[in-house]
Coordinates of C-alpha atoms in Angstrom, one line a residue:
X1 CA 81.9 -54.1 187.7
X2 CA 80.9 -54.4 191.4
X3 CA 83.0 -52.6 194.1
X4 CA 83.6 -49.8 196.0
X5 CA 84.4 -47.3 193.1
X6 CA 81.4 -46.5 190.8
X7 CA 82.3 -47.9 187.0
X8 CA 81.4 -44.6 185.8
X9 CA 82.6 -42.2 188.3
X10 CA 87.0 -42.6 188.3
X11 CA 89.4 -42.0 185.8
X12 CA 91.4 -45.0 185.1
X13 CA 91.1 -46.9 181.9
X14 CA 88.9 -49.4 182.9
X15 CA 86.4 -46.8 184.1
X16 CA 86.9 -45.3 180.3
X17 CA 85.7 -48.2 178.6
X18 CA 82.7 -48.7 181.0
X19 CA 81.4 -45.1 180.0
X20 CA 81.9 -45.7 176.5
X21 CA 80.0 -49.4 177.0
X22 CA 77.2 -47.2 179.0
X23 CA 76.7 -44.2 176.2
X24 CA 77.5 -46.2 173.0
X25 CA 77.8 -49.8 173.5
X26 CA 77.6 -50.7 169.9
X27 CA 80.3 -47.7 168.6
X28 CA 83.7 -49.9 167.5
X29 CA 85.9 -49.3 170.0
X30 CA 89.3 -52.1 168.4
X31 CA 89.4 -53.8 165.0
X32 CA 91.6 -56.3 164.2
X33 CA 92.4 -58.3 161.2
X34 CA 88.9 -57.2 159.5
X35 CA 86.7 -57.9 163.1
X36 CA 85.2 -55.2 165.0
X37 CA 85.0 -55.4 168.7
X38 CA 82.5 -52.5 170.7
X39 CA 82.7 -51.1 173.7
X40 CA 80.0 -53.3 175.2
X41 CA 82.0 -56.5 174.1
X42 CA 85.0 -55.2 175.6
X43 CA 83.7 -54.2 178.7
X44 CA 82.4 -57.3 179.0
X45 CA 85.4 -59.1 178.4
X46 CA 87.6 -57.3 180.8
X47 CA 85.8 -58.2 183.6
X48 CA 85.6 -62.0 182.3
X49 CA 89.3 -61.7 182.4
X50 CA 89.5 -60.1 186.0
X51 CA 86.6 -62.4 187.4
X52 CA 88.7 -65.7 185.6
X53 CA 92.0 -64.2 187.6
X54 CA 90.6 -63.5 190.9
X55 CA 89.1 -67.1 190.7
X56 CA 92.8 -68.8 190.2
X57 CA 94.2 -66.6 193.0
X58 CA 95.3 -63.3 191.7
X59 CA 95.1 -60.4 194.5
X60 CA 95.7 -57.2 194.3
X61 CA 99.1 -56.3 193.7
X62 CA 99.9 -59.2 192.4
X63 CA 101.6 -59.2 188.6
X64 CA 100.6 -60.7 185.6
X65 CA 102.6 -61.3 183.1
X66 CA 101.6 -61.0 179.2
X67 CA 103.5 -62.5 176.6
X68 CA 101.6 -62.3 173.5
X69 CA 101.6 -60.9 170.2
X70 CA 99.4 -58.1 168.9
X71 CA 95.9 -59.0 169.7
X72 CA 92.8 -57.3 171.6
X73 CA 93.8 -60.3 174.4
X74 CA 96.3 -58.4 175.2
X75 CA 94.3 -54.8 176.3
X76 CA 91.5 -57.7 177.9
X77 CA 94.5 -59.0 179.7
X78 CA 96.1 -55.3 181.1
X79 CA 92.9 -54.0 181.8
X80 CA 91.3 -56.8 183.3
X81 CA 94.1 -57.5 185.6
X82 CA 94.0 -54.0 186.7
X83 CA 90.3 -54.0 187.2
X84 CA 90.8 -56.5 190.3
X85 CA 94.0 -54.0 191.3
X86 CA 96.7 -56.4 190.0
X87 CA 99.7 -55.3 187.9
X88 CA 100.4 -56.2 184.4
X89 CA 103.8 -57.0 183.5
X90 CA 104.6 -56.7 179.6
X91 CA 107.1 -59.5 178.5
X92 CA 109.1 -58.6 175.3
X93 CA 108.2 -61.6 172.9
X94 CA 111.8 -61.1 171.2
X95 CA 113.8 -62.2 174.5
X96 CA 115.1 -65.6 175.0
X97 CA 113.6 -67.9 177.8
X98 CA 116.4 -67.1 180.0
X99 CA 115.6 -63.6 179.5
X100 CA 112.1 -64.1 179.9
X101 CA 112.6 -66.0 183.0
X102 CA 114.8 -63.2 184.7
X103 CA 111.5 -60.9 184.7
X104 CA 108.9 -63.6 185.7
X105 CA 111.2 -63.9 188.7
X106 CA 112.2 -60.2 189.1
X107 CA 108.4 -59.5 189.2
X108 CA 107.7 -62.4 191.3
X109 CA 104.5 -62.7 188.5
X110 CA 101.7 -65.5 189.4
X111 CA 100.3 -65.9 186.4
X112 CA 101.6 -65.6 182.3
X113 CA 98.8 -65.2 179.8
X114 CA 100.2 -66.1 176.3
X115 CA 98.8 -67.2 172.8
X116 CA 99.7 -69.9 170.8
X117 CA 102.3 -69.0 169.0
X118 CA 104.6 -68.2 172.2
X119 CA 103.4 -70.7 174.1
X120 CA 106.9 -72.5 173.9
X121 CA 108.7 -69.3 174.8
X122 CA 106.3 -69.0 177.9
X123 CA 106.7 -72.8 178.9
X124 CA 110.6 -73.2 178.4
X125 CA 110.6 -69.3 180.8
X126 CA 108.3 -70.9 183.1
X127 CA 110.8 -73.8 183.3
X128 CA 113.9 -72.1 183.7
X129 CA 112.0 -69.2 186.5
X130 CA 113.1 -69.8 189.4
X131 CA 110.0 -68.6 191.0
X132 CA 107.4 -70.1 188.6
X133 CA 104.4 -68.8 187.7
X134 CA 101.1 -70.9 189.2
X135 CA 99.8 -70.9 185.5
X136 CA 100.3 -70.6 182.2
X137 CA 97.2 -69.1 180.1
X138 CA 97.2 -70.3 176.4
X139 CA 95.5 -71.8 173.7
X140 CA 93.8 -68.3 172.9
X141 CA 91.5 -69.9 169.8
X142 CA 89.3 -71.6 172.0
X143 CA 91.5 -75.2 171.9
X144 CA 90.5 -76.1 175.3
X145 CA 91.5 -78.1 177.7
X146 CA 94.3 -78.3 180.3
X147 CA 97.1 -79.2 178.1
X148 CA 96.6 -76.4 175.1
X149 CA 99.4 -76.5 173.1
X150 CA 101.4 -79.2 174.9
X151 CA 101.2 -77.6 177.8
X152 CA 101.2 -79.0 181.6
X153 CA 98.8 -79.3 184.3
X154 CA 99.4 -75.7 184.6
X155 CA 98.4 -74.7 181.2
X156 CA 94.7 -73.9 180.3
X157 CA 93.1 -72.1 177.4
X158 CA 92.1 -68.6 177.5
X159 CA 88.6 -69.0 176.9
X160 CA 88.6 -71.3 180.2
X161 CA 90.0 -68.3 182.2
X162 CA 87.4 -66.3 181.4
X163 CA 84.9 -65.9 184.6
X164 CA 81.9 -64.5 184.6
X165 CA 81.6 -60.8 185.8
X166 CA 79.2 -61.2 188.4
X167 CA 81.7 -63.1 190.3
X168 CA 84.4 -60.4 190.2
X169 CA 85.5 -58.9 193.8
X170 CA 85.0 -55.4 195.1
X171 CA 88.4 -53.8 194.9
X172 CA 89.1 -50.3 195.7
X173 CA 91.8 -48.4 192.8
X174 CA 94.0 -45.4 193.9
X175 CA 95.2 -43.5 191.2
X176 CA 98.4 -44.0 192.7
X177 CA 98.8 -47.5 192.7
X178 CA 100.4 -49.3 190.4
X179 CA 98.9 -50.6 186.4
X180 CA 101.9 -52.0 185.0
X181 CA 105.4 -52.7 185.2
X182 CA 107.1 -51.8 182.3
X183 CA 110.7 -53.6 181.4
X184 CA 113.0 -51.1 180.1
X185 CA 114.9 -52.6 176.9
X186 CA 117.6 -52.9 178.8
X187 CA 120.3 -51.4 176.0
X188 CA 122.8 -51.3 178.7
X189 CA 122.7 -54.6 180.6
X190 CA 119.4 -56.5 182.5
X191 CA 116.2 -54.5 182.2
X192 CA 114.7 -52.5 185.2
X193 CA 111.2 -52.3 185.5
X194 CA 109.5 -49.3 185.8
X195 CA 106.5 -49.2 188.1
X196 CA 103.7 -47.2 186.2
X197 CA 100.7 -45.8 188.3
X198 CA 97.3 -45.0 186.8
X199 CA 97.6 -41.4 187.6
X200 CA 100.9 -41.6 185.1
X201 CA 98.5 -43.2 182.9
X202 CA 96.0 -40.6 183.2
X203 CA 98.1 -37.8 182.7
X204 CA 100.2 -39.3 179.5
X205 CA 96.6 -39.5 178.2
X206 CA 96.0 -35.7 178.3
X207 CA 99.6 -35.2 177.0
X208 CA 99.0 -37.7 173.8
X209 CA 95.7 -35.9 173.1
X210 CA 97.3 -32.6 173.3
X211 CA 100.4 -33.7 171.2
X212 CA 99.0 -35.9 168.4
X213 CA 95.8 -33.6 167.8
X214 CA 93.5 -36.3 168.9
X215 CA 90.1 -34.1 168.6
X216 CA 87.1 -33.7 166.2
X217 CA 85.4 -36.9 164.9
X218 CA 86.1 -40.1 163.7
X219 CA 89.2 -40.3 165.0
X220 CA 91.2 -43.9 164.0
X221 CA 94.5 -44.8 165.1
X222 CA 96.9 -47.3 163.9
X223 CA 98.8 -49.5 166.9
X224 CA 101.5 -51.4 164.6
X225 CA 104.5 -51.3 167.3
X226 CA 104.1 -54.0 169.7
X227 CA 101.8 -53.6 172.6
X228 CA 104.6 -54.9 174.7
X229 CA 105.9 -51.8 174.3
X230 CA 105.7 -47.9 175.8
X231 CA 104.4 -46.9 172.4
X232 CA 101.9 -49.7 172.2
X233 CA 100.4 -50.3 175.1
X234 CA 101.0 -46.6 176.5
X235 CA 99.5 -45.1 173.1
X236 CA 96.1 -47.0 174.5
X237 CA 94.6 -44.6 177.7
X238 CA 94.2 -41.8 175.0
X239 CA 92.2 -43.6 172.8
X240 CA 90.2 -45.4 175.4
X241 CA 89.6 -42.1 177.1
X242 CA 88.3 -40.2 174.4
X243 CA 86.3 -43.2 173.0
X244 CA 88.6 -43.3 169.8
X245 CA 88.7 -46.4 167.6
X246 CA 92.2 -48.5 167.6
X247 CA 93.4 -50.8 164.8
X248 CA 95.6 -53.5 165.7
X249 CA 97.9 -54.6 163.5
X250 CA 99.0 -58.2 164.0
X251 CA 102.5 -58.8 164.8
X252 CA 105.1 -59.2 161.8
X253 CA 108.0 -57.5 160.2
X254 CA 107.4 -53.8 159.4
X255 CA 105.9 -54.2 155.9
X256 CA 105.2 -51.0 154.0
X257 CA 102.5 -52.8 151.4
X258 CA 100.9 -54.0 154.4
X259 CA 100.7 -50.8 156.5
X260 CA 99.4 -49.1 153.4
X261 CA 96.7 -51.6 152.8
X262 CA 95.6 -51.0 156.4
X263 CA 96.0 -46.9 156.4
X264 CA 93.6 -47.0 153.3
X265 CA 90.9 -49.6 154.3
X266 CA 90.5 -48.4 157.9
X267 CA 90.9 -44.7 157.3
X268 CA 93.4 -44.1 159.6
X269 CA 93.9 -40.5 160.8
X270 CA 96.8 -41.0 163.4
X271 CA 100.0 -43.2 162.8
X272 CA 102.9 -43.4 165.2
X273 CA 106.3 -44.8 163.5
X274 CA 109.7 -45.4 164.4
X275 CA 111.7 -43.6 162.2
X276 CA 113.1 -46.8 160.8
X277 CA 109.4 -47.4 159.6
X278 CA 109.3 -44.1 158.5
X279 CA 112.1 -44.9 156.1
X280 CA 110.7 -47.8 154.6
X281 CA 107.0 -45.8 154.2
X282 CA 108.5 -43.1 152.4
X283 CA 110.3 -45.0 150.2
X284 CA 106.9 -46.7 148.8
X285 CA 106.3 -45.1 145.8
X286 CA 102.0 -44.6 146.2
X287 CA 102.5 -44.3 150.2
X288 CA 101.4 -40.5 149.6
X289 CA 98.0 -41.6 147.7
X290 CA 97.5 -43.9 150.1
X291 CA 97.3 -41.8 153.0
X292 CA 95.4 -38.8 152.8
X293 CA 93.4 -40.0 155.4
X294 CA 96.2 -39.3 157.5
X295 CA 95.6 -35.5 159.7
X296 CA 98.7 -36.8 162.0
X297 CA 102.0 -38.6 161.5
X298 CA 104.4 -38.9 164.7
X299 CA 108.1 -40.5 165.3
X300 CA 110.0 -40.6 168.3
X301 CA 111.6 -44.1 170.1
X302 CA 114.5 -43.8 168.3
X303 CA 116.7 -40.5 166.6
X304 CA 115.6 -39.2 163.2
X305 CA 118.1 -38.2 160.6
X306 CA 117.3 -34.6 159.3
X307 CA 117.1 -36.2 155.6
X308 CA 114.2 -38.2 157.2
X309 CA 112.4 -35.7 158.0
X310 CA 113.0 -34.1 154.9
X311 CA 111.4 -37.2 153.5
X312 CA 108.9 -37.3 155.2
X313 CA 107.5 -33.6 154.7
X314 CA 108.1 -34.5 150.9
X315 CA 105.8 -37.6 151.0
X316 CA 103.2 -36.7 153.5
X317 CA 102.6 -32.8 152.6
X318 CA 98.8 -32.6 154.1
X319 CA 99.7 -34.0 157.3
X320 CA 101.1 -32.7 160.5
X321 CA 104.0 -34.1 161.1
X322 CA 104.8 -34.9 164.9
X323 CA 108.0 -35.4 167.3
X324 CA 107.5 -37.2 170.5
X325 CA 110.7 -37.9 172.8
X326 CA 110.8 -39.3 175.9
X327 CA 111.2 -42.5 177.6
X328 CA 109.3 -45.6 179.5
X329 CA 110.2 -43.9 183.2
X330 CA 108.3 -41.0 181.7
X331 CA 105.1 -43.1 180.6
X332 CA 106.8 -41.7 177.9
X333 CA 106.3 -38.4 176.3
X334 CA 108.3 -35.6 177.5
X335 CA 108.9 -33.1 175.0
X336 CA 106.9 -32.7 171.2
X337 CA 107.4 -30.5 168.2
X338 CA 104.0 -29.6 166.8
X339 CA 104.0 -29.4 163.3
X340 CA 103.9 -25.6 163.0
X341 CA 107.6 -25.7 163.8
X342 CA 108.5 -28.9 162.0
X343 CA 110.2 -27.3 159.0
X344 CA 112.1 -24.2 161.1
X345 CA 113.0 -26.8 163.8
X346 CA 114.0 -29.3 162.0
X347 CA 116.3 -32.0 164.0
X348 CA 114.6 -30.6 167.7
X349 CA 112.5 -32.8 169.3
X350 CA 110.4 -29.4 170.8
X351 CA 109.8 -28.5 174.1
X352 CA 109.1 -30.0 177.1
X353 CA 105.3 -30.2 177.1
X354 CA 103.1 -28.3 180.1
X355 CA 102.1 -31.5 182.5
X356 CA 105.7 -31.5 183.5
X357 CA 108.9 -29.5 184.3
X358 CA 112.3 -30.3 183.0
X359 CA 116.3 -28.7 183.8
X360 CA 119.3 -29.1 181.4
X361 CA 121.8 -29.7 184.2
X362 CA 125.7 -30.6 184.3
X363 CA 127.1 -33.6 186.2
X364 CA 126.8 -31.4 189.5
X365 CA 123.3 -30.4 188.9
X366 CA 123.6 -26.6 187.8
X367 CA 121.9 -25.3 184.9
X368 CA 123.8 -24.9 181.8
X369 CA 123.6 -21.9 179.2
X370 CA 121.6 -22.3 176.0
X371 CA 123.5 -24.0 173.8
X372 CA 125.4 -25.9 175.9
X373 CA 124.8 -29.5 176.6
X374 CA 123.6 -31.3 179.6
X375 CA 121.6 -34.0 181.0
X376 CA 118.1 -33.4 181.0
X377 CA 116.3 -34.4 184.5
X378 CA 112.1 -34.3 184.8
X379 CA 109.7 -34.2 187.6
X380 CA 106.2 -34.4 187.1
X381 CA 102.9 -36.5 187.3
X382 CA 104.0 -38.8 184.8
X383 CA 107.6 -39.8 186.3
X384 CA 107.2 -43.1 187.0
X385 CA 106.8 -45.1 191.3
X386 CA 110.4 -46.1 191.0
X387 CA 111.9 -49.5 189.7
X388 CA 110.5 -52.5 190.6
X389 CA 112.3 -54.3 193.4
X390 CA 115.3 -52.1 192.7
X391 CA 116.0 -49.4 195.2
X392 CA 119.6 -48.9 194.5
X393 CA 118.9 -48.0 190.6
X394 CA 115.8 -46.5 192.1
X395 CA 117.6 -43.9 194.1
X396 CA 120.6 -43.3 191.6
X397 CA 117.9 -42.4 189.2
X398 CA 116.5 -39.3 191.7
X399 CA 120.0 -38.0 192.5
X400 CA 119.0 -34.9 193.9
X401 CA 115.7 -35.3 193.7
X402 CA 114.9 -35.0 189.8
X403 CA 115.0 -37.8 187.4
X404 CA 117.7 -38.6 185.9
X405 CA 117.2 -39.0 181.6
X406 CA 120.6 -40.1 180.9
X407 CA 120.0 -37.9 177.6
X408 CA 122.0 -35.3 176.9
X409 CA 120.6 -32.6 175.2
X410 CA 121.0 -28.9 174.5
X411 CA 118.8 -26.0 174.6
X412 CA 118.5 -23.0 172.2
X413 CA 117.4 -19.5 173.0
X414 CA 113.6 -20.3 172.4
X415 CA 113.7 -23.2 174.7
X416 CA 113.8 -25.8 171.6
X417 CA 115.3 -28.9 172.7
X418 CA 117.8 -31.3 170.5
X419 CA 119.1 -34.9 171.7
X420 CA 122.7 -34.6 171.6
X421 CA 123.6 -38.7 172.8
X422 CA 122.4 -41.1 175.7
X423 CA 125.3 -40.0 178.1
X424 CA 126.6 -43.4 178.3
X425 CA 127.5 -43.7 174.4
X426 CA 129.3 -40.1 174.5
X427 CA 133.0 -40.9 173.3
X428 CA 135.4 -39.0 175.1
X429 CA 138.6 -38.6 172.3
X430 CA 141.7 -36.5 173.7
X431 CA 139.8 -34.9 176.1
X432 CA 137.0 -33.7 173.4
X433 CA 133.6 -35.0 173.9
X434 CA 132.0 -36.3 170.6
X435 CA 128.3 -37.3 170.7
X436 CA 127.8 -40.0 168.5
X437 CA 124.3 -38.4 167.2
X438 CA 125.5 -35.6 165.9
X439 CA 127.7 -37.6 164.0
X440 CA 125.4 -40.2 163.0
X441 CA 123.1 -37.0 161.7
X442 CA 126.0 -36.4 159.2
X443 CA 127.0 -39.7 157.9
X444 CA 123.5 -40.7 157.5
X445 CA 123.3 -38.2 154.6
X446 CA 125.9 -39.8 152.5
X447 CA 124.0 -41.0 149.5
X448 CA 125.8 -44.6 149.7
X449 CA 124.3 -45.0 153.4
X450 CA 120.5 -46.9 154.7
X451 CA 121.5 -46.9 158.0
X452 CA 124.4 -45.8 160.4
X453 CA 125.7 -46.0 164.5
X454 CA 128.7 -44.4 166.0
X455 CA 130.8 -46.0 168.6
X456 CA 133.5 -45.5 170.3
X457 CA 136.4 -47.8 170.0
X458 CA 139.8 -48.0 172.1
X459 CA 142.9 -46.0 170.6
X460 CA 146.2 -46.3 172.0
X461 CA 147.0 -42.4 171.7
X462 CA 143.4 -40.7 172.3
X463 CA 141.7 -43.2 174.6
X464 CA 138.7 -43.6 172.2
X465 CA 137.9 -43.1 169.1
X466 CA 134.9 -42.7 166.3
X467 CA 133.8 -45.7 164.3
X468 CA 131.2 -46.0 161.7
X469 CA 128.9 -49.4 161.1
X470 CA 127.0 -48.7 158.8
X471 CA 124.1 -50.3 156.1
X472 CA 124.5 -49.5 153.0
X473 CA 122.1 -48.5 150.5
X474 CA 123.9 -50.4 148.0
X475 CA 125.2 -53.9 149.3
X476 CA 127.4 -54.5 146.2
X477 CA 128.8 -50.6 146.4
X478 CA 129.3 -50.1 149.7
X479 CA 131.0 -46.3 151.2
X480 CA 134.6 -47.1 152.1
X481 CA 136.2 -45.1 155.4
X482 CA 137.7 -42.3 152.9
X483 CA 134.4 -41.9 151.3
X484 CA 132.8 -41.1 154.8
X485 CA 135.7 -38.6 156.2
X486 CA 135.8 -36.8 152.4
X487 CA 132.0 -36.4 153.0
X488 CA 133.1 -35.0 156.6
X489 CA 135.1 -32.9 155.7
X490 CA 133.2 -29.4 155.6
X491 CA 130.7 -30.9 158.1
X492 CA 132.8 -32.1 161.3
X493 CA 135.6 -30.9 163.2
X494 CA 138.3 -33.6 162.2
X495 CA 138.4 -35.1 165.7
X496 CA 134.4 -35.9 165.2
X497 CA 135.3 -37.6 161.9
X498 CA 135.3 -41.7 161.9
X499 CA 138.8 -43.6 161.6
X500 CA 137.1 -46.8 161.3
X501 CA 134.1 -48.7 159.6
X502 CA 132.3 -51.8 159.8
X503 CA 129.5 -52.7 157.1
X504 CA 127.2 -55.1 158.0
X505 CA 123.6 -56.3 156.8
X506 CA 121.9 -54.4 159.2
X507 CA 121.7 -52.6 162.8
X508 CA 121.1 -54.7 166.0
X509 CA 117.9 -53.0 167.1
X510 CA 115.4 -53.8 170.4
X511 CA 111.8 -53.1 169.9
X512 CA 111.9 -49.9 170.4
X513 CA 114.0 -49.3 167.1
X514 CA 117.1 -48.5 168.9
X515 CA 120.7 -49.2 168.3
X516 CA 122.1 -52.1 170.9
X517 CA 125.4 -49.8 171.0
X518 CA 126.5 -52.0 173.8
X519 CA 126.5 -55.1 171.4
X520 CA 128.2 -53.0 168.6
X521 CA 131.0 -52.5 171.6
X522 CA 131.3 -56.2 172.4
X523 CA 131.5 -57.7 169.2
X524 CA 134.5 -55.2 168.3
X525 CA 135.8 -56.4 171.2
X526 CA 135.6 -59.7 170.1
X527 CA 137.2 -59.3 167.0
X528 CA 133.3 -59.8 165.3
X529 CA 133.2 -56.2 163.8
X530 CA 135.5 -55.8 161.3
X531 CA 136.8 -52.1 161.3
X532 CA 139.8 -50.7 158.9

């Protein structure tokens, strides 16, 4: 790359890959679906993709959205729009157009590079944007042409983006300038995008190597959540930085015959799960054969039952086993629990790790005892630039200068930290807070339950009130509501107990693997969730 920063001198990801491509061009640096690409290759490709952008008009500072599935386009894409100082803009491939169409024009983004299989989704967004992108990207297997896939005048295949390097501009990269803007899942209402910088980048890099144990040789990790998300795309600086192979799983429904095949063929070392995956792994009769590659295992995104972990010490006894909590603001990582306390921790999510400082405060910012529970707030290197085009949420966030989590957590006397609720889904019952986790944590160990959430739910005398939807782990014998509080009994204060339950098919979950509580809430509203 041409410019006014040396390729080999900074310390953003792009300068990663060119030292990799400079000492060992031909090490692998991604496979995917049985093809190897090295560090030369995708070097080389990064600044086709930054040379093919700058050509159509893309600046510095200008966004660029990415709606694709899992596929090594999508790390060309990020890092090659960063390379010429634009900012990538990861587009959930779940959404609806509508949806889809809010960010494009909440990011005001000038270009969307897609594949072909959401090529509709990124033409019927583009359509209903009110800001439209210039140009849609598609057609990623070489189709060609200006109408790929159906598309417009504005649509042309990925190949013909591609530019050649030479032609790339000189663009000067501050650490503190912003890589991507990353769309919270928006649990509550309309996502807010939080404006990552490379030095977050940089820094969640050292954390990850530190937390997952990314060291000695022949390290292989395993990227099977979507790139779209914190813990795909964010799980990349690490392993670019320390010129670690990725796998890329292609996009699909969490398959445990599948991961398996993949863990054993490409040797993985590291795997990242949500603990819904983790659920479905362990369940696999050969899954602890199958991995003794594995050095690492790590959960976080979502809340892990303590019979989870159980489960998962049981089936993967050689391995480390790993908690990572945090959130996108964060870049994410914020706290881990290193496998050394796994087993006399069990249910913490550890402490908050060293490239950061965090308080346990109460809603006028004073500390609160050990044991008690609070908000936990962060500053640090990682915290994100603010939301994007959003300084009111922006500035409610830094309340008194610290970020705001909106977890509520609670410390114990060695500084371990356990996730009590999101401070919105706290239930507030005759004046008695209940947090719906802790909860949750109980019910989930009743033998007739796969998968549980707690709301609260109006009640004419206490103002709200427990309710239980749950899965159950056998649809033809589901738990009834006295099967749940009789299981309660010795385990919860009766107030804590559920005085209602729904049993559906399964959880609404985002991406991320967590609950939508606020759709729970609004189809009991409805009348849609049955409750007795």
């Amino acid at each position: 790359m041409t410019g006014t920063r040396l390729p080999l001198d900074g310390a953003h990801w792009i300068d990663h890959v060119a030292r990799h491509a400079f000492a060992t061009p031909d090490d692998v640096a991604i496979r995917f679906m049985g093809e190897s690409i090295t560090w030369a290759q995708l070097d080389e490709r990064i600044h086709q993709v930054a040379a093919g952008l700058a050509a159509r008009g893309v600046n510095k500072g200008d966004r660029v959205a990415i709606l694709m599935t899992n596929r090594p386009e999508f790390v060309e894409t990020t890092l090659g729009a960063n390379a010429i100082g634009a900012i990538a803009v990861p587009l959930n491939f779940r959404l609806a157009p509508d949806e889809v169409a809010f960010i494009l024009g909440h990011s005001g983004s000038k270009v969307v590079v897609t594949d072909a299989l959401l090529a509709p989704l990124a033409t019927a967004a583009v359509a209903a944007s009110a800001d439209a992108p210039l140009i849609v990207v598609s057609g990623l297997e070489g189709d060609g042409g200006d109408s790929a896939n159906g598309g417009g005048a504005d649509t042309i295949s990925y190949d013909a983006l591609l530019g050649d390097r030479a032609d790339e501009p000189e663009v000067e990269i501050d650490e503190r300038d912003v890589s991507m803007i990353m769309y919270t899942s928006g649990t509550t209402g309309r996502p807010k995008g939080a404006m990552l910088t490379h030095l977050n980048l940089l820094m969640q890099s050292v954390t990850a190597i530190r937390t997952s144990r990314l060291q000695g040789d022949n390290v292989v990790s395993l990227c099977n959540v979507p790139l779209f998300h914190i813990a795909g795309i964010g799980g990349m600086p690490s392993s670019l930085m320390i010129g670690a192979r990725t796998v890329i799983m292609p996009t699909g429904l969490f398959d445990a015959e599948s991961t398996l095949d993949i863990v054993e063929s490409e040797q993985i070392t590291t795997l990242f799960l949500v603990p819904a995956q983790w659920q479905v792994l362990c369940a696999h009769p050969d899954a602890t054969r199958r991995c003794a590659s594995l050095r690492t295992i790590a959960w976080g995104a979502a809340p892990a039952s303590v019979s989870l972990l159980e489960d998962m010490a049981r089936v993967f006894p050689h391995c480390e086993i790993i908690s990572v909590f945090g959130q996108t603001e964060m870049s994410p990582v914020t706290t881990s629990l290193p496998g050394v306390d796994a087993v006399r921790k069990i249910g913490s999510v550890g402490k908050v790790i060293p490239t950061i400082v965090a308080r346990v405060v109460d809603d006028e910012m004073n500390d609160v005892k050990p044991g008690e529970v609070g908000e936990i707030v962060y500053r640090g290197p990682t915290l994100m630039a603010g939301y994007w085009n959003d300084p009111e949420a922006t500035a409610e966030a830094y309340a008194g200068g610290w970020f705001h989590s909106g977890d509520l957590v609670r410390a114990d006397e060695e500084g371990f930290l356990y996730v009590v609720d999101r401070k919105k889904d706290m239930i507030i019952s005759g004046g008695e807070n209940i947090y719906c986790a802790e909860v949750e944590n109980v019910l989930a160990g009743h033998p007739g339950v796969a998968d549980v959430a707690v709301i609260g739910i109006p009640h004419d005398k206490w103002g709200e009130t427990p309710a239980a939807v749950v899965v159950a782990a056998d649809p033809s014998s589901p738990p009834t509501l006295d099967d749940l509080v009789e299981y309660s009994r010795d385990r919860l204060a009766s107030y804590k107990k559920p005085t209602a339950l729904a049993v559906l098919d399964e959880l609404p979950r985002n991406a991320s693997g967590k609950v939508l509580k606020h759709e729970l809430r609004a189809r009991h509203a409805k009348g849609e969730l049955p409750t007795s």
